[in-house]
Short mmCIF file of C-alpha atoms in Angstrom, two decimals:
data_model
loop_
_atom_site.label_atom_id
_atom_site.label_comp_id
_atom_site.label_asym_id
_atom_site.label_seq_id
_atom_site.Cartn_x
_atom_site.Cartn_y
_atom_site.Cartn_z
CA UNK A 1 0.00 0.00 0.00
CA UNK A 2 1.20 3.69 -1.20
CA UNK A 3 0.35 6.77 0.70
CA UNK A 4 -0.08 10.31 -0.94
CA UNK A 5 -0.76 13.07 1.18
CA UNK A 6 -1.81 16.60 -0.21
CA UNK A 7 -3.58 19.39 1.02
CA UNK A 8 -5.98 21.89 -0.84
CA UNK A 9 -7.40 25.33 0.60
CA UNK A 10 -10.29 26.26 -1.12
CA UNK A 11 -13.04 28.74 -0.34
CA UNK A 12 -14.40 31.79 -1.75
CA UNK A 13 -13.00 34.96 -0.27
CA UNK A 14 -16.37 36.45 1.11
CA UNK A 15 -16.72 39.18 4.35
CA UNK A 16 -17.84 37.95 7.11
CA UNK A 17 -18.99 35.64 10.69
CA UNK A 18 -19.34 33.74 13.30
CA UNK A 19 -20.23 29.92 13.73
CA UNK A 20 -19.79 26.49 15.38
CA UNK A 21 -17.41 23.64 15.07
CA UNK A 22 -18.75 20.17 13.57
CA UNK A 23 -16.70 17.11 13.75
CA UNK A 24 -17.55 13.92 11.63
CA UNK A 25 -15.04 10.90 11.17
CA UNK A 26 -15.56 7.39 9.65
CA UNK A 27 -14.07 4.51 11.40
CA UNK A 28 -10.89 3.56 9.81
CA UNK A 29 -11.22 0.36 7.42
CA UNK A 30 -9.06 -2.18 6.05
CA UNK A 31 -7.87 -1.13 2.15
CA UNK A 32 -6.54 -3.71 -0.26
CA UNK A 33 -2.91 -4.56 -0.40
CA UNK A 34 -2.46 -2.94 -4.02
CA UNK A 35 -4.19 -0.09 -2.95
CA UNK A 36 -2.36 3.57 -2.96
CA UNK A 37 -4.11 5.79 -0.35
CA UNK A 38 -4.24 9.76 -0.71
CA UNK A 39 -5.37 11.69 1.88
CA UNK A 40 -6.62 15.68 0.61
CA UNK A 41 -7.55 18.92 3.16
CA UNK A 42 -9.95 20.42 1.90
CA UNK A 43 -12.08 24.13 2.55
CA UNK A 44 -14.86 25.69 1.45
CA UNK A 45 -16.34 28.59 2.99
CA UNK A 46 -20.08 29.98 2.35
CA UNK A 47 -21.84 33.25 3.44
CA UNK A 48 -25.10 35.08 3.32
CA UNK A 49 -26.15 38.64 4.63
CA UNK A 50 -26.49 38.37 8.81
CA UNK A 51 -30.10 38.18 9.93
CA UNK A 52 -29.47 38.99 13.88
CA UNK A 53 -27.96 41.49 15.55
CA UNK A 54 -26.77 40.85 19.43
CA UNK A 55 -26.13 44.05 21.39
CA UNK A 56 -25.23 44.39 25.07
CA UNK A 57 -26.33 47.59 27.26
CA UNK A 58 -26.99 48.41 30.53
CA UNK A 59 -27.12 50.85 33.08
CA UNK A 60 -24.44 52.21 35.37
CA UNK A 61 -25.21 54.57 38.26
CA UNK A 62 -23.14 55.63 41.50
CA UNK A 63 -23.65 56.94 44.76
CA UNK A 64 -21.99 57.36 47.97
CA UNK A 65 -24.74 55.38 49.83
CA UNK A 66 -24.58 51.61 48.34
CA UNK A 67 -28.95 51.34 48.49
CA UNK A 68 -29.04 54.87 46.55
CA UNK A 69 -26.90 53.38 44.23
CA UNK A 70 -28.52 50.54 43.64
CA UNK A 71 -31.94 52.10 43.86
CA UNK A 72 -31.41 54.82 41.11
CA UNK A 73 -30.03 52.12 39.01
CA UNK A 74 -32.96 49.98 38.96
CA UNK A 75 -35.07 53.36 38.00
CA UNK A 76 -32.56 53.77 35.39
CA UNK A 77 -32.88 49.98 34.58
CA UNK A 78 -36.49 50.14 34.31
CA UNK A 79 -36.77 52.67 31.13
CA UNK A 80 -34.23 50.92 29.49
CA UNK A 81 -36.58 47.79 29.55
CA UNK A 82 -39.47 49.92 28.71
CA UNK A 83 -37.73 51.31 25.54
CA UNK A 84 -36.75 48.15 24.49
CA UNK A 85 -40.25 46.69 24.43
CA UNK A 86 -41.15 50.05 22.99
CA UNK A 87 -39.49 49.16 20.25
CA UNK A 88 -40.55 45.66 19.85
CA UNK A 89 -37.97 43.88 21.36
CA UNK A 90 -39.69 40.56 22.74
CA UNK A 91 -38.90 40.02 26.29
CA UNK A 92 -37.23 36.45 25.29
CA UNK A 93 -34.78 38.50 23.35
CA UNK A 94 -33.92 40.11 26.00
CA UNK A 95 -31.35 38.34 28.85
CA UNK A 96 -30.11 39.76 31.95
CA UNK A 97 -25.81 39.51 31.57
CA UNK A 98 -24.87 40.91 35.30
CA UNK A 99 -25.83 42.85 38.31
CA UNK A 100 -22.88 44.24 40.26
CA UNK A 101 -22.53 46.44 43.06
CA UNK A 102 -18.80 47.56 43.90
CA UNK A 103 -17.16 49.73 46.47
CA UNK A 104 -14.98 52.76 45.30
CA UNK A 105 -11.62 53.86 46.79
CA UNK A 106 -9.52 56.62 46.78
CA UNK A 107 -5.89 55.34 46.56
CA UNK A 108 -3.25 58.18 48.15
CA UNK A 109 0.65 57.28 48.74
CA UNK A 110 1.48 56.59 51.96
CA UNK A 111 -2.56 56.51 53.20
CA UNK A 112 -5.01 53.78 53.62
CA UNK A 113 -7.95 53.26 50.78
CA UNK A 114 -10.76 55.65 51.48
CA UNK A 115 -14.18 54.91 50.62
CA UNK A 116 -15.44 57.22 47.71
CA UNK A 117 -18.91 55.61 47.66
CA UNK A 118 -20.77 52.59 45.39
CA UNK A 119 -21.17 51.81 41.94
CA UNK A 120 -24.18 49.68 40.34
CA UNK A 121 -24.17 48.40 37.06
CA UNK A 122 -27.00 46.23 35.57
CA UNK A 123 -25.97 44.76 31.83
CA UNK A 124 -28.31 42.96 29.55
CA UNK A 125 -27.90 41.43 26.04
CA UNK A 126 -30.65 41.91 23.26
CA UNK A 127 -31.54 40.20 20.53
CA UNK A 128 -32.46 42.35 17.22
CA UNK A 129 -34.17 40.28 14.86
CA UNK A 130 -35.19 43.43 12.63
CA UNK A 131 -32.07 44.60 11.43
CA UNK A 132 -33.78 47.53 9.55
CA UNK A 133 -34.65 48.67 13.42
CA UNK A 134 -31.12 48.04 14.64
CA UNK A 135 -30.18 51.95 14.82
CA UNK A 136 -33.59 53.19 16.54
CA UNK A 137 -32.72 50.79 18.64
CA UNK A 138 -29.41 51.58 19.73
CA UNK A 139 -30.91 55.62 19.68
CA UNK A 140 -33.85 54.40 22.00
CA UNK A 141 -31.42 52.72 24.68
CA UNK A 142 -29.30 55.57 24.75
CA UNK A 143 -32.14 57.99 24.83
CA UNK A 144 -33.62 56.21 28.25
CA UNK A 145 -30.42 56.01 30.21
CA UNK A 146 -28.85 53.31 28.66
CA UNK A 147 -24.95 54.31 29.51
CA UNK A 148 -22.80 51.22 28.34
CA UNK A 149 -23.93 50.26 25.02
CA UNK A 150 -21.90 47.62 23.42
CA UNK A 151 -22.19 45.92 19.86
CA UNK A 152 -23.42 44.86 17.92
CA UNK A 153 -22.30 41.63 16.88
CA UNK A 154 -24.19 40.10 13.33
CA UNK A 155 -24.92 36.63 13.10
CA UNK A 156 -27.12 33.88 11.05
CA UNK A 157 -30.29 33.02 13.05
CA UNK A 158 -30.30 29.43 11.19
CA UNK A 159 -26.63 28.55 9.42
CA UNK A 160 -27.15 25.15 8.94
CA UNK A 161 -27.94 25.84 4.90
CA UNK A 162 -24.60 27.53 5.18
CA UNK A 163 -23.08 24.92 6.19
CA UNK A 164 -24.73 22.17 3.72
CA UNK A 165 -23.42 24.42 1.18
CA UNK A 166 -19.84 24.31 2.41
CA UNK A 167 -19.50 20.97 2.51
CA UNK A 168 -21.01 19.98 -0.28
CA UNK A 169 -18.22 22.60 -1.97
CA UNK A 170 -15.57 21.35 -0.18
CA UNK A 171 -16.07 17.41 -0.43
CA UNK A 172 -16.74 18.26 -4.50
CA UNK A 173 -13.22 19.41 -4.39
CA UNK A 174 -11.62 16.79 -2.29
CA UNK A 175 -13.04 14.59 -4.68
CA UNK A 176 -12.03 16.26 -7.91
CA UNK A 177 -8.39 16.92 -6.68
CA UNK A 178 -8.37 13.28 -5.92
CA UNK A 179 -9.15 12.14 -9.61
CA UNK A 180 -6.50 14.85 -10.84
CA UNK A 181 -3.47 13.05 -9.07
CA UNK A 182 -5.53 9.28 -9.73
CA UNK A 183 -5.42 10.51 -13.35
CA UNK A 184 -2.17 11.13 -13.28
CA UNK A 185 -1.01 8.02 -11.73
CA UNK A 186 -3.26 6.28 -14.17
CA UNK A 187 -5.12 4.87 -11.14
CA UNK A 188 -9.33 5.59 -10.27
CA UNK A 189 -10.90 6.50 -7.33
CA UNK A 190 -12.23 3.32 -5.51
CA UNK A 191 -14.03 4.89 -2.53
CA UNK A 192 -13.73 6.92 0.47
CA UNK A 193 -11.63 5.30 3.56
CA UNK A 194 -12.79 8.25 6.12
CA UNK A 195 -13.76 11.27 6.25
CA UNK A 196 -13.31 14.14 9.08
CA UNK A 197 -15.34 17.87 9.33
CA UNK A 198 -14.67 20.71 10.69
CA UNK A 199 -15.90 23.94 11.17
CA UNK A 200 -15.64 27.84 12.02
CA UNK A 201 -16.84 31.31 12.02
CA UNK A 202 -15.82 33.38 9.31
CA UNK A 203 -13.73 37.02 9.69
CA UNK A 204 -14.88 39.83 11.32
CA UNK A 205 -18.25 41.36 10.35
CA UNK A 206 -18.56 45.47 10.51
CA UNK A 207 -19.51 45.86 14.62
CA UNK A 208 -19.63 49.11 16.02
CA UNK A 209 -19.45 50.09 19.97
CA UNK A 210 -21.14 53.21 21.54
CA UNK A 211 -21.29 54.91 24.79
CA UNK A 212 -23.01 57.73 26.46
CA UNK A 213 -26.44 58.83 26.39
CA UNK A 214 -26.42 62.04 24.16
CA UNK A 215 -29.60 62.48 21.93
CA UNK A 216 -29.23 61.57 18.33
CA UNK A 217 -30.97 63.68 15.69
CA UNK A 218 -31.12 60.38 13.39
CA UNK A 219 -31.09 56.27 13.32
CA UNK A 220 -27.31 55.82 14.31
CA UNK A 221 -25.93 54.03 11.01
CA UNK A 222 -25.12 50.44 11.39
CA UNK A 223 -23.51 48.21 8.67
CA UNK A 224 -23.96 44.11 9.03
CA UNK A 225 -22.02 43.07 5.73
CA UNK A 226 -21.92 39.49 5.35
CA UNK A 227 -21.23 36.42 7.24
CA UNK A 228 -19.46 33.58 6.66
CA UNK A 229 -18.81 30.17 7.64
CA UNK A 230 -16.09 28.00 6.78
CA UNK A 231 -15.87 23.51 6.51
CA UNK A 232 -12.94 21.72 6.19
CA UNK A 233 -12.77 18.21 5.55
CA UNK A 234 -9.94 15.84 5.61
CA UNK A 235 -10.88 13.11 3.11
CA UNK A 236 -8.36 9.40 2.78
CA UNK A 237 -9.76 8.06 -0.68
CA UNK A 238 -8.40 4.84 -1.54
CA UNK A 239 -6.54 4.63 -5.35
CA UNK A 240 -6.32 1.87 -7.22
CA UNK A 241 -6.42 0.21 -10.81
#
């Protein structure tokens, strides 16, 4: 038995996003004694525009007295939420990320810490399904007291398609680099031995990050680009006459 080992990138250079990791192998399996064995990497990427946007804001407030702090936050808190069902954000969409209440020092040389007073933050992340709302969004939060506004970040509610699509690119090209170098050993291709997938996000997508609360005259302008997802497959295909 020969072996032939090669390796092929392949993929379409398209902008770009986030996405899982798949693995798939096939069990290893005896091949004949005449056989030559070639194993090919192979990649194939796909994309489509992002149909979700994740964004995380909240609301940070201090005080000197650690209840005030926490208090006025929670007031603060509270518009935020109403704005964001305002603008049809559904409350599953919406996730509480962290509550935190933390002392503040003064730091001197030479002295002890002194207590300055508290600081309250409340975070949440939010699902935008309605990209074309994305930027009255963002205004709204701000507009209501929102004062840590991160994001977004663009994403593919359902990339599985993408994903079909990629592999069925990137096992098409496994398999016609194999018959190039069969062809050229005047062998065939007698089957697949196994057969391993992997996957991953694509490159960074257009994100933006915002704080402060000013008032905005217009929709703040938000570009999602494209997303992409990538497959790569290592491939053994047994050669042979």
């Amino acid at each position: 038995m020969r072996l032939l080992h090669t390796s092929l990138c392949l993929g379409l250079m398209l902008a770009l996003a986030p996405a899982s990791v798949l693995a798939q192998s096939l069990a290893p399996v005896p091949v004949a004694a005449d056989a030559t064995v070639l194993t090919i990497h192979a990649s194939a990427q796909a994309s489509a525009v992002p149909d979700v946007a994740m964004i995380n804001a909240g609301v940070l407030t201090q005080d000197k007295d650690s209840n005030l702090a926490l208090r006025r936050n929670a007031e603060q808190m509270q518009q935020v939420m109403a704005a964001l069902k305002a603008a049809g954000i559904a409350e599953r969409d919406i996730q509480t990320s962290g509550i935190s209440l933390n002392p503040q020092y003064h730091y001197a040389d030479n002295q002890p810490p002194q207590l300055q007073g508290y600081q309250a933050s409340n975070g949440v992340n939010i699902k935008v399904r309605d990209l074309g709302r994305l930027g009255r969004v963002l205004d709204a939060l701000a507009a209501q007291g929102a004062n840590q506004i991160n994001g977004p970040s663009f994403a593919i509610d359902q990339p599985e398609p993408l994903y079909q699509q990629a592999r069925v690119e990137a096992l098409r090209k496994a398999r016609q680099q194999a018959d190039t170098y069969a062809s050229e050993l005047g062998l065939k291709v007698r089957r697949v031995i196994s057969l391993q997938e992997s996957g991953g996000g694509g490159m960074p997508m257009p994100m933006m990050a915002m704080r402060g609360a000013a008032k905005m005259e217009m929709d703040t302008p938000v570009a999602a680009g494209q997303s992409s997802i990538q497959v790569q497959l290592d491939v053994v295909f047994e050669l042979g006459r």
